[in-house]
Amino acid sequence: MSRKPIIGGNWKCNPAKLADAKALVEAWKAKGFDKEKVDVVVAPTALHLGNVQSGLSSLGIQVASQNVGKNDMGAFTGEWTAAHLTDMEVAWTLIGHSERRSKYGETDEDTAVKVEKCQAAGIKVLFCIGELLEEREAGKTDEVNKRQIAAVLPKITNWDLIVIAYEPVWAIGTGKVATPDQAEETQAAIRAYIKEAVSAEVAEKVRIQYGGSVTPDNCAELIAKPNIDGFLVGGASLKPTFMDIVAASSS
């Protein structure tokens, strides 16, 4: 089965000004991409999202939230729900990013509740998994990935709404990048686990992204690997050359 590449851009807590976000979208217009060959999803800050949504949509870029609450409507200060995303026509959200896990205490159980809410609302999820440096050095990469996936498996009824983003935490924003062979080996193991835990059909069709210091210079070699179906890009998605990563992934 040929899986359509999907490129995600996670702006995190950037840029500093709305004008900078709008200028970036304008810069991307000069390049463009073939929507038939690649899906592109960008996650601006919550405050910027509504202001850049139309500009991104005009380019064929879908928007994502960087997070979603595990709650329903009510007295939950600072949160928003999957239903809010539906109302605002935000089709995607990230769940389980390592920065949410490590800096804000998000647990495997939390991610399971969030995935369940998104499944019920029809929201598509970029589900983030990945190991810390000490876990890789201890040979626990596959164990960590399996644990994080296993937590949400009982909640997934529609795999068409799920993309898995494998991000080795030691490679995020550090300039270090897993070698193409390392990334391929790990993502092949993720696919093998899904085949074992769910089904061969789901394992074959689910898209698995790689994330961790992806740049225009290293993306072509990575995307050539059979189990790398795209990227979740951090810092490089804040530059005009993000479109070069998109182009390389669709060629």
PDB file of C-alpha atoms in Angstrom:
ATOM      1  CA  MET A   1       0.000   0.000   0.000  1.00  0.00           C
ATOM      2  CA  SER A   2       1.232   3.460  -0.904  1.00  0.00           C
ATOM      3  CA  ARG A   3       0.772   5.850   2.028  1.00  0.00           C
ATOM      4  CA  LYS A   4       0.362   9.553   1.281  1.00  0.00           C
ATOM      5  CA  PRO A   5       3.118  11.540   3.009  1.00  0.00           C
ATOM      6  CA  ILE A   6       2.041  13.920   5.756  1.00  0.00           C
ATOM      7  CA  ILE A   7       4.166  16.827   6.932  1.00  0.00           C
ATOM      8  CA  GLY A   8       3.352  18.548  10.219  1.00  0.00           C
ATOM      9  CA  GLY A   9       4.679  21.880  11.411  1.00  0.00           C
ATOM     10  CA  ASN A  10       4.611  22.505  15.161  1.00  0.00           C
ATOM     11  CA  TRP A  11       5.239  26.174  15.872  1.00  0.00           C
ATOM     12  CA  LYS A  12       5.294  25.556  19.654  1.00  0.00           C
ATOM     13  CA  CYS A  13       5.408  28.917  21.515  1.00  0.00           C
ATOM     14  CA  ASN A  14       6.496  30.878  18.423  1.00  0.00           C
ATOM     15  CA  PRO A  15       6.703  33.340  16.738  1.00  0.00           C
ATOM     16  CA  ALA A  16       6.737  36.351  19.028  1.00  0.00           C
ATOM     17  CA  LYS A  17       4.361  38.477  16.953  1.00  0.00           C
ATOM     18  CA  LEU A  18       1.276  37.834  14.857  1.00  0.00           C
ATOM     19  CA  ALA A  19       2.854  39.908  12.083  1.00  0.00           C
ATOM     20  CA  ASP A  20       5.700  37.383  11.945  1.00  0.00           C
ATOM     21  CA  ALA A  21       3.256  34.488  11.626  1.00  0.00           C
ATOM     22  CA  LYS A  22       1.413  36.229   8.795  1.00  0.00           C
ATOM     23  CA  ALA A  23       4.680  37.071   7.038  1.00  0.00           C
ATOM     24  CA  LEU A  24       5.696  33.413   7.154  1.00  0.00           C
ATOM     25  CA  VAL A  25       2.431  32.333   5.556  1.00  0.00           C
ATOM     26  CA  GLU A  26       2.970  34.939   2.836  1.00  0.00           C
ATOM     27  CA  ALA A  27       6.491  33.610   2.203  1.00  0.00           C
ATOM     28  CA  TRP A  28       5.113  30.096   1.766  1.00  0.00           C
ATOM     29  CA  LYS A  29       2.727  31.317  -0.931  1.00  0.00           C
ATOM     30  CA  ALA A  30       5.679  31.818  -3.253  1.00  0.00           C
ATOM     31  CA  LYS A  31       6.428  28.097  -3.254  1.00  0.00           C
ATOM     32  CA  GLY A  32       3.217  26.095  -2.909  1.00  0.00           C
ATOM     33  CA  PHE A  33       2.896  22.298  -3.151  1.00  0.00           C
ATOM     34  CA  ASP A  34       0.812  19.555  -4.762  1.00  0.00           C
ATOM     35  CA  LYS A  35      -2.017  18.707  -2.348  1.00  0.00           C
ATOM     36  CA  GLU A  36      -2.656  15.461  -4.218  1.00  0.00           C
ATOM     37  CA  LYS A  37       0.810  14.185  -3.309  1.00  0.00           C
ATOM     38  CA  VAL A  38       1.257  15.318   0.304  1.00  0.00           C
ATOM     39  CA  ASP A  39      -0.831  16.429   3.287  1.00  0.00           C
ATOM     40  CA  VAL A  40       0.434  19.430   5.253  1.00  0.00           C
ATOM     41  CA  VAL A  41      -0.802  20.270   8.751  1.00  0.00           C
ATOM     42  CA  VAL A  42       0.494  23.238  10.762  1.00  0.00           C
ATOM     43  CA  ALA A  43      -0.057  23.871  14.478  1.00  0.00           C
ATOM     44  CA  PRO A  44       0.264  27.579  15.356  1.00  0.00           C
ATOM     45  CA  THR A  45      -0.036  28.900  18.888  1.00  0.00           C
ATOM     46  CA  ALA A  46      -3.581  28.925  20.233  1.00  0.00           C
ATOM     47  CA  LEU A  47      -3.662  32.735  20.041  1.00  0.00           C
ATOM     48  CA  HIS A  48      -2.396  32.891  16.456  1.00  0.00           C
ATOM     49  CA  LEU A  49      -4.400  29.977  15.056  1.00  0.00           C
ATOM     50  CA  GLY A  50      -7.593  31.843  14.230  1.00  0.00           C
ATOM     51  CA  ASN A  51      -5.665  34.712  12.653  1.00  0.00           C
ATOM     52  CA  VAL A  52      -3.638  32.574  10.247  1.00  0.00           C
ATOM     53  CA  GLN A  53      -6.176  29.833   9.580  1.00  0.00           C
ATOM     54  CA  SER A  54      -7.621  31.352   6.407  1.00  0.00           C
ATOM     55  CA  GLY A  55      -4.207  32.140   4.980  1.00  0.00           C
ATOM     56  CA  LEU A  56      -2.974  28.604   5.604  1.00  0.00           C
ATOM     57  CA  SER A  57      -6.183  27.113   4.213  1.00  0.00           C
ATOM     58  CA  SER A  58      -5.779  29.118   1.015  1.00  0.00           C
ATOM     59  CA  LEU A  59      -2.481  27.306   0.492  1.00  0.00           C
ATOM     60  CA  GLY A  60      -4.070  23.909   1.079  1.00  0.00           C
ATOM     61  CA  ILE A  61      -2.483  23.653   4.536  1.00  0.00           C
ATOM     62  CA  GLN A  62      -4.686  22.246   7.286  1.00  0.00           C
ATOM     63  CA  VAL A  63      -4.483  23.675  10.803  1.00  0.00           C
ATOM     64  CA  ALA A  64      -4.017  21.833  14.066  1.00  0.00           C
ATOM     65  CA  SER A  65      -4.213  22.677  17.718  1.00  0.00           C
ATOM     66  CA  GLN A  66      -1.067  21.911  19.711  1.00  0.00           C
ATOM     67  CA  ASN A  67      -3.144  20.433  22.529  1.00  0.00           C
ATOM     68  CA  VAL A  68      -6.705  19.617  23.557  1.00  0.00           C
ATOM     69  CA  GLY A  69      -8.346  19.200  26.947  1.00  0.00           C
ATOM     70  CA  LYS A  70      -9.396  15.853  28.384  1.00  0.00           C
ATOM     71  CA  ASN A  71     -12.503  17.563  29.745  1.00  0.00           C
ATOM     72  CA  ASP A  72     -15.945  18.416  28.409  1.00  0.00           C
ATOM     73  CA  MET A  73     -17.468  21.914  28.629  1.00  0.00           C
ATOM     74  CA  GLY A  74     -17.477  23.464  32.063  1.00  0.00           C
ATOM     75  CA  ALA A  75     -15.333  25.052  34.760  1.00  0.00           C
ATOM     76  CA  PHE A  76     -11.917  24.163  33.342  1.00  0.00           C
ATOM     77  CA  THR A  77      -9.945  27.406  33.196  1.00  0.00           C
ATOM     78  CA  GLY A  78      -7.348  27.498  30.446  1.00  0.00           C
ATOM     79  CA  GLU A  79      -8.661  24.433  28.598  1.00  0.00           C
ATOM     80  CA  TRP A  80     -10.547  23.837  25.352  1.00  0.00           C
ATOM     81  CA  THR A  81     -12.354  20.767  24.146  1.00  0.00           C
ATOM     82  CA  ALA A  82     -12.521  18.593  21.049  1.00  0.00           C
ATOM     83  CA  ALA A  83     -15.985  20.055  20.486  1.00  0.00           C
ATOM     84  CA  HIS A  84     -14.454  23.545  20.417  1.00  0.00           C
ATOM     85  CA  LEU A  85     -12.058  22.391  17.703  1.00  0.00           C
ATOM     86  CA  THR A  86     -14.955  21.056  15.654  1.00  0.00           C
ATOM     87  CA  ASP A  87     -16.849  24.341  16.014  1.00  0.00           C
ATOM     88  CA  MET A  88     -13.785  26.341  14.971  1.00  0.00           C
ATOM     89  CA  GLU A  89     -13.196  24.056  11.967  1.00  0.00           C
ATOM     90  CA  VAL A  90      -9.842  22.895  13.310  1.00  0.00           C
ATOM     91  CA  ALA A  91      -9.632  19.343  12.007  1.00  0.00           C
ATOM     92  CA  TRP A  92      -6.434  18.250  13.762  1.00  0.00           C
ATOM     93  CA  THR A  93      -4.698  18.317  17.135  1.00  0.00           C
ATOM     94  CA  LEU A  94      -1.445  17.103  18.592  1.00  0.00           C
ATOM     95  CA  ILE A  95      -1.705  14.778  21.578  1.00  0.00           C
ATOM     96  CA  GLY A  96       1.106  13.482  23.757  1.00  0.00           C
ATOM     97  CA  HIS A  97       3.950  15.699  22.577  1.00  0.00           C
ATOM     98  CA  SER A  98       7.027  15.068  24.716  1.00  0.00           C
ATOM     99  CA  GLU A  99       6.988  18.660  25.950  1.00  0.00           C
ATOM    100  CA  ARG A 100       3.428  18.166  27.235  1.00  0.00           C
ATOM    101  CA  ARG A 101       4.495  14.912  28.861  1.00  0.00           C
ATOM    102  CA  SER A 102       7.753  16.127  30.422  1.00  0.00           C
ATOM    103  CA  LYS A 103       6.983  19.777  31.263  1.00  0.00           C
ATOM    104  CA  TYR A 104       3.275  19.621  32.099  1.00  0.00           C
ATOM    105  CA  GLY A 105       2.898  16.143  33.544  1.00  0.00           C
ATOM    106  CA  GLU A 106       0.727  14.656  30.800  1.00  0.00           C
ATOM    107  CA  THR A 107       0.458  10.921  31.454  1.00  0.00           C
ATOM    108  CA  ASP A 108      -0.303   7.960  29.212  1.00  0.00           C
ATOM    109  CA  GLU A 109      -3.725   7.878  30.849  1.00  0.00           C
ATOM    110  CA  ASP A 110      -4.289  11.544  29.981  1.00  0.00           C
ATOM    111  CA  THR A 111      -3.440  10.913  26.335  1.00  0.00           C
ATOM    112  CA  ALA A 112      -5.909   8.017  26.250  1.00  0.00           C
ATOM    113  CA  VAL A 113      -8.761  10.228  27.476  1.00  0.00           C
ATOM    114  CA  LYS A 114      -7.859  12.936  24.964  1.00  0.00           C
ATOM    115  CA  VAL A 115      -7.735  10.460  22.082  1.00  0.00           C
ATOM    116  CA  GLU A 116     -11.125   9.089  23.151  1.00  0.00           C
ATOM    117  CA  LYS A 117     -12.616  12.606  23.126  1.00  0.00           C
ATOM    118  CA  CYS A 118     -11.171  13.300  19.682  1.00  0.00           C
ATOM    119  CA  GLN A 119     -12.413  10.012  18.268  1.00  0.00           C
ATOM    120  CA  ALA A 120     -15.923  10.855  19.443  1.00  0.00           C
ATOM    121  CA  ALA A 121     -15.710  14.341  17.907  1.00  0.00           C
ATOM    122  CA  GLY A 122     -14.133  13.210  14.627  1.00  0.00           C
ATOM    123  CA  ILE A 123     -10.941  15.184  15.257  1.00  0.00           C
ATOM    124  CA  LYS A 124      -7.776  13.879  13.588  1.00  0.00           C
ATOM    125  CA  VAL A 125      -4.818  13.313  15.896  1.00  0.00           C
ATOM    126  CA  LEU A 126      -1.076  13.535  15.454  1.00  0.00           C
ATOM    127  CA  PHE A 127      -0.240  11.179  18.319  1.00  0.00           C
ATOM    128  CA  CYS A 128       3.294  11.758  19.577  1.00  0.00           C
ATOM    129  CA  ILE A 129       5.504   9.065  21.078  1.00  0.00           C
ATOM    130  CA  GLY A 130       9.219   8.723  21.719  1.00  0.00           C
ATOM    131  CA  GLU A 131      11.972   7.885  24.150  1.00  0.00           C
ATOM    132  CA  LEU A 132      14.332   9.940  26.295  1.00  0.00           C
ATOM    133  CA  LEU A 133      18.105   9.712  25.735  1.00  0.00           C
ATOM    134  CA  GLU A 134      18.579   7.553  28.835  1.00  0.00           C
ATOM    135  CA  GLU A 135      15.841   5.214  27.635  1.00  0.00           C
ATOM    136  CA  ARG A 136      17.516   4.800  24.240  1.00  0.00           C
ATOM    137  CA  GLU A 137      20.892   4.205  25.877  1.00  0.00           C
ATOM    138  CA  ALA A 138      19.266   1.568  28.109  1.00  0.00           C
ATOM    139  CA  GLY A 139      17.841  -0.189  25.061  1.00  0.00           C
ATOM    140  CA  LYS A 140      14.252   0.674  25.971  1.00  0.00           C
ATOM    141  CA  THR A 141      13.191   2.554  22.829  1.00  0.00           C
ATOM    142  CA  ASP A 142      10.717  -0.071  21.608  1.00  0.00           C
ATOM    143  CA  GLU A 143       9.417  -0.685  25.128  1.00  0.00           C
ATOM    144  CA  VAL A 144       8.622   3.007  25.624  1.00  0.00           C
ATOM    145  CA  ASN A 145       6.945   3.350  22.237  1.00  0.00           C
ATOM    146  CA  LYS A 146       4.828   0.240  22.814  1.00  0.00           C
ATOM    147  CA  ARG A 147       3.736   1.499  26.237  1.00  0.00           C
ATOM    148  CA  GLN A 148       2.693   4.890  24.916  1.00  0.00           C
ATOM    149  CA  ILE A 149       0.754   3.356  22.018  1.00  0.00           C
ATOM    150  CA  ALA A 150      -0.810   0.621  24.147  1.00  0.00           C
ATOM    151  CA  ALA A 151      -2.355   3.271  26.406  1.00  0.00           C
ATOM    152  CA  VAL A 152      -4.521   4.617  23.592  1.00  0.00           C
ATOM    153  CA  LEU A 153      -5.268   1.469  21.576  1.00  0.00           C
ATOM    154  CA  PRO A 154      -8.516   0.650  23.439  1.00  0.00           C
ATOM    155  CA  LYS A 155      -9.801   4.152  22.658  1.00  0.00           C
ATOM    156  CA  ILE A 156      -9.244   4.064  18.892  1.00  0.00           C
ATOM    157  CA  THR A 157     -12.228   2.991  16.818  1.00  0.00           C
ATOM    158  CA  ASN A 158     -11.356   4.904  13.629  1.00  0.00           C
ATOM    159  CA  TRP A 159      -7.733   4.625  12.538  1.00  0.00           C
ATOM    160  CA  ASP A 160      -8.345   7.030   9.657  1.00  0.00           C
ATOM    161  CA  LEU A 161      -8.242   9.767  12.318  1.00  0.00           C
ATOM    162  CA  ILE A 162      -4.821   8.743  13.665  1.00  0.00           C
ATOM    163  CA  VAL A 163      -1.283   9.565  12.560  1.00  0.00           C
ATOM    164  CA  ILE A 164       1.607   8.470  14.762  1.00  0.00           C
ATOM    165  CA  ALA A 165       4.517  10.880  15.194  1.00  0.00           C
ATOM    166  CA  TYR A 166       7.671   9.195  16.476  1.00  0.00           C
ATOM    167  CA  GLU A 167       9.953  11.803  18.011  1.00  0.00           C
ATOM    168  CA  PRO A 168      13.057  10.658  19.888  1.00  0.00           C
ATOM    169  CA  VAL A 169      13.085  13.245  22.661  1.00  0.00           C
ATOM    170  CA  TRP A 170      16.880  13.540  22.569  1.00  0.00           C
ATOM    171  CA  ALA A 171      16.652  14.752  18.959  1.00  0.00           C
ATOM    172  CA  ILE A 172      13.996  17.456  19.399  1.00  0.00           C
ATOM    173  CA  GLY A 173      15.505  20.911  19.004  1.00  0.00           C
ATOM    174  CA  THR A 174      18.997  19.663  19.831  1.00  0.00           C
ATOM    175  CA  GLY A 175      20.414  19.534  16.324  1.00  0.00           C
ATOM    176  CA  LYS A 176      20.925  15.811  16.851  1.00  0.00           C
ATOM    177  CA  VAL A 177      18.972  13.603  14.501  1.00  0.00           C
ATOM    178  CA  ALA A 178      18.455   9.883  14.414  1.00  0.00           C
ATOM    179  CA  THR A 179      20.219   8.404  11.417  1.00  0.00           C
ATOM    180  CA  PRO A 180      17.884   7.309   8.630  1.00  0.00           C
ATOM    181  CA  ASP A 181      18.623   3.691   9.556  1.00  0.00           C
ATOM    182  CA  GLN A 182      17.881   4.333  13.255  1.00  0.00           C
ATOM    183  CA  ALA A 183      14.607   6.053  12.433  1.00  0.00           C
ATOM    184  CA  GLU A 184      13.600   3.337   9.972  1.00  0.00           C
ATOM    185  CA  GLU A 185      14.412   0.549  12.416  1.00  0.00           C
ATOM    186  CA  THR A 186      12.337   2.149  15.167  1.00  0.00           C
ATOM    187  CA  GLN A 187       9.393   2.977  12.913  1.00  0.00           C
ATOM    188  CA  ALA A 188       9.398  -0.517  11.439  1.00  0.00           C
ATOM    189  CA  ALA A 189       9.164  -1.810  15.023  1.00  0.00           C
ATOM    190  CA  ILE A 190       6.222   0.528  15.693  1.00  0.00           C
ATOM    191  CA  ARG A 191       4.434  -0.779  12.609  1.00  0.00           C
ATOM    192  CA  ALA A 192       5.177  -4.372  13.617  1.00  0.00           C
ATOM    193  CA  TYR A 193       3.701  -3.741  17.068  1.00  0.00           C
ATOM    194  CA  ILE A 194       0.512  -2.286  15.583  1.00  0.00           C
ATOM    195  CA  LYS A 195       0.241  -5.332  13.321  1.00  0.00           C
ATOM    196  CA  GLU A 196       0.526  -7.575  16.372  1.00  0.00           C
ATOM    197  CA  ALA A 197      -1.746  -5.525  18.648  1.00  0.00           C
ATOM    198  CA  VAL A 198      -4.385  -4.397  16.135  1.00  0.00           C
ATOM    199  CA  SER A 199      -4.236  -5.877  12.642  1.00  0.00           C
ATOM    200  CA  ALA A 200      -2.091  -6.154   9.542  1.00  0.00           C
ATOM    201  CA  GLU A 201      -4.525  -3.919   7.668  1.00  0.00           C
ATOM    202  CA  VAL A 202      -4.241  -1.077  10.178  1.00  0.00           C
ATOM    203  CA  ALA A 203      -0.462  -1.461  10.404  1.00  0.00           C
ATOM    204  CA  GLU A 204      -0.160  -1.196   6.646  1.00  0.00           C
ATOM    205  CA  LYS A 205      -2.276   1.937   6.286  1.00  0.00           C
ATOM    206  CA  VAL A 206      -1.381   4.000   9.384  1.00  0.00           C
ATOM    207  CA  ARG A 207       1.024   6.821   8.648  1.00  0.00           C
ATOM    208  CA  ILE A 208       4.062   7.188  10.909  1.00  0.00           C
ATOM    209  CA  GLN A 209       5.967  10.457  10.945  1.00  0.00           C
ATOM    210  CA  TYR A 210       9.503  11.067  12.139  1.00  0.00           C
ATOM    211  CA  GLY A 211      10.283  14.158  14.193  1.00  0.00           C
ATOM    212  CA  GLY A 212      13.492  15.500  15.670  1.00  0.00           C
ATOM    213  CA  SER A 213      15.679  18.187  14.061  1.00  0.00           C
ATOM    214  CA  VAL A 214      14.341  17.555  10.551  1.00  0.00           C
ATOM    215  CA  THR A 215      15.710  20.064   8.024  1.00  0.00           C
ATOM    216  CA  PRO A 216      15.665  20.602   4.252  1.00  0.00           C
ATOM    217  CA  ASP A 217      19.156  19.078   4.218  1.00  0.00           C
ATOM    218  CA  ASN A 218      18.323  15.721   5.820  1.00  0.00           C
ATOM    219  CA  CYS A 219      14.680  15.166   4.914  1.00  0.00           C
ATOM    220  CA  ALA A 220      15.147  13.542   1.491  1.00  0.00           C
ATOM    221  CA  GLU A 221      17.246  10.693   2.876  1.00  0.00           C
ATOM    222  CA  LEU A 222      14.786  10.143   5.721  1.00  0.00           C
ATOM    223  CA  ILE A 223      11.611  10.150   3.601  1.00  0.00           C
ATOM    224  CA  ALA A 224      13.154   7.553   1.280  1.00  0.00           C
ATOM    225  CA  LYS A 225      12.850   4.943   4.038  1.00  0.00           C
ATOM    226  CA  PRO A 226       9.783   2.672   3.631  1.00  0.00           C
ATOM    227  CA  ASN A 227       8.382   3.180   7.149  1.00  0.00           C
ATOM    228  CA  ILE A 228       8.837   6.959   7.307  1.00  0.00           C
ATOM    229  CA  ASP A 229       5.639   8.522   5.975  1.00  0.00           C
ATOM    230  CA  GLY A 230       6.423  12.144   6.693  1.00  0.00           C
ATOM    231  CA  PHE A 231       7.669  14.453   9.405  1.00  0.00           C
ATOM    232  CA  LEU A 232       6.593  16.456  12.424  1.00  0.00           C
ATOM    233  CA  VAL A 233       8.810  19.507  12.155  1.00  0.00           C
ATOM    234  CA  GLY A 234       9.543  22.013  14.912  1.00  0.00           C
ATOM    235  CA  GLY A 235      11.963  24.900  14.408  1.00  0.00           C
ATOM    236  CA  ALA A 236      12.293  24.345  10.671  1.00  0.00           C
ATOM    237  CA  SER A 237       8.530  24.924  10.252  1.00  0.00           C
ATOM    238  CA  LEU A 238       9.055  28.555  11.269  1.00  0.00           C
ATOM    239  CA  LYS A 239      11.116  29.265   8.155  1.00  0.00           C
ATOM    240  CA  PRO A 240      10.213  29.835   4.493  1.00  0.00           C
ATOM    241  CA  THR A 241      12.294  26.728   3.681  1.00  0.00           C
ATOM    242  CA  PHE A 242       9.684  24.542   5.412  1.00  0.00           C
ATOM    243  CA  MET A 243       8.184  24.318   1.941  1.00  0.00           C
ATOM    244  CA  ASP A 244      11.408  22.682   0.765  1.00  0.00           C
ATOM    245  CA  ILE A 245      10.736  19.838   3.217  1.00  0.00           C
ATOM    246  CA  VAL A 246       7.206  19.559   1.873  1.00  0.00           C
ATOM    247  CA  ALA A 247       8.490  19.484  -1.708  1.00  0.00           C
ATOM    248  CA  ALA A 248      11.115  16.851  -0.935  1.00  0.00           C
ATOM    249  CA  SER A 249       8.473  14.668   0.681  1.00  0.00           C
ATOM    250  CA  SER A 250       6.145  14.803  -2.293  1.00  0.00           C
ATOM    251  CA  SER A 251       8.666  14.186  -5.061  1.00  0.00           C
TER     252      SER A 251
END
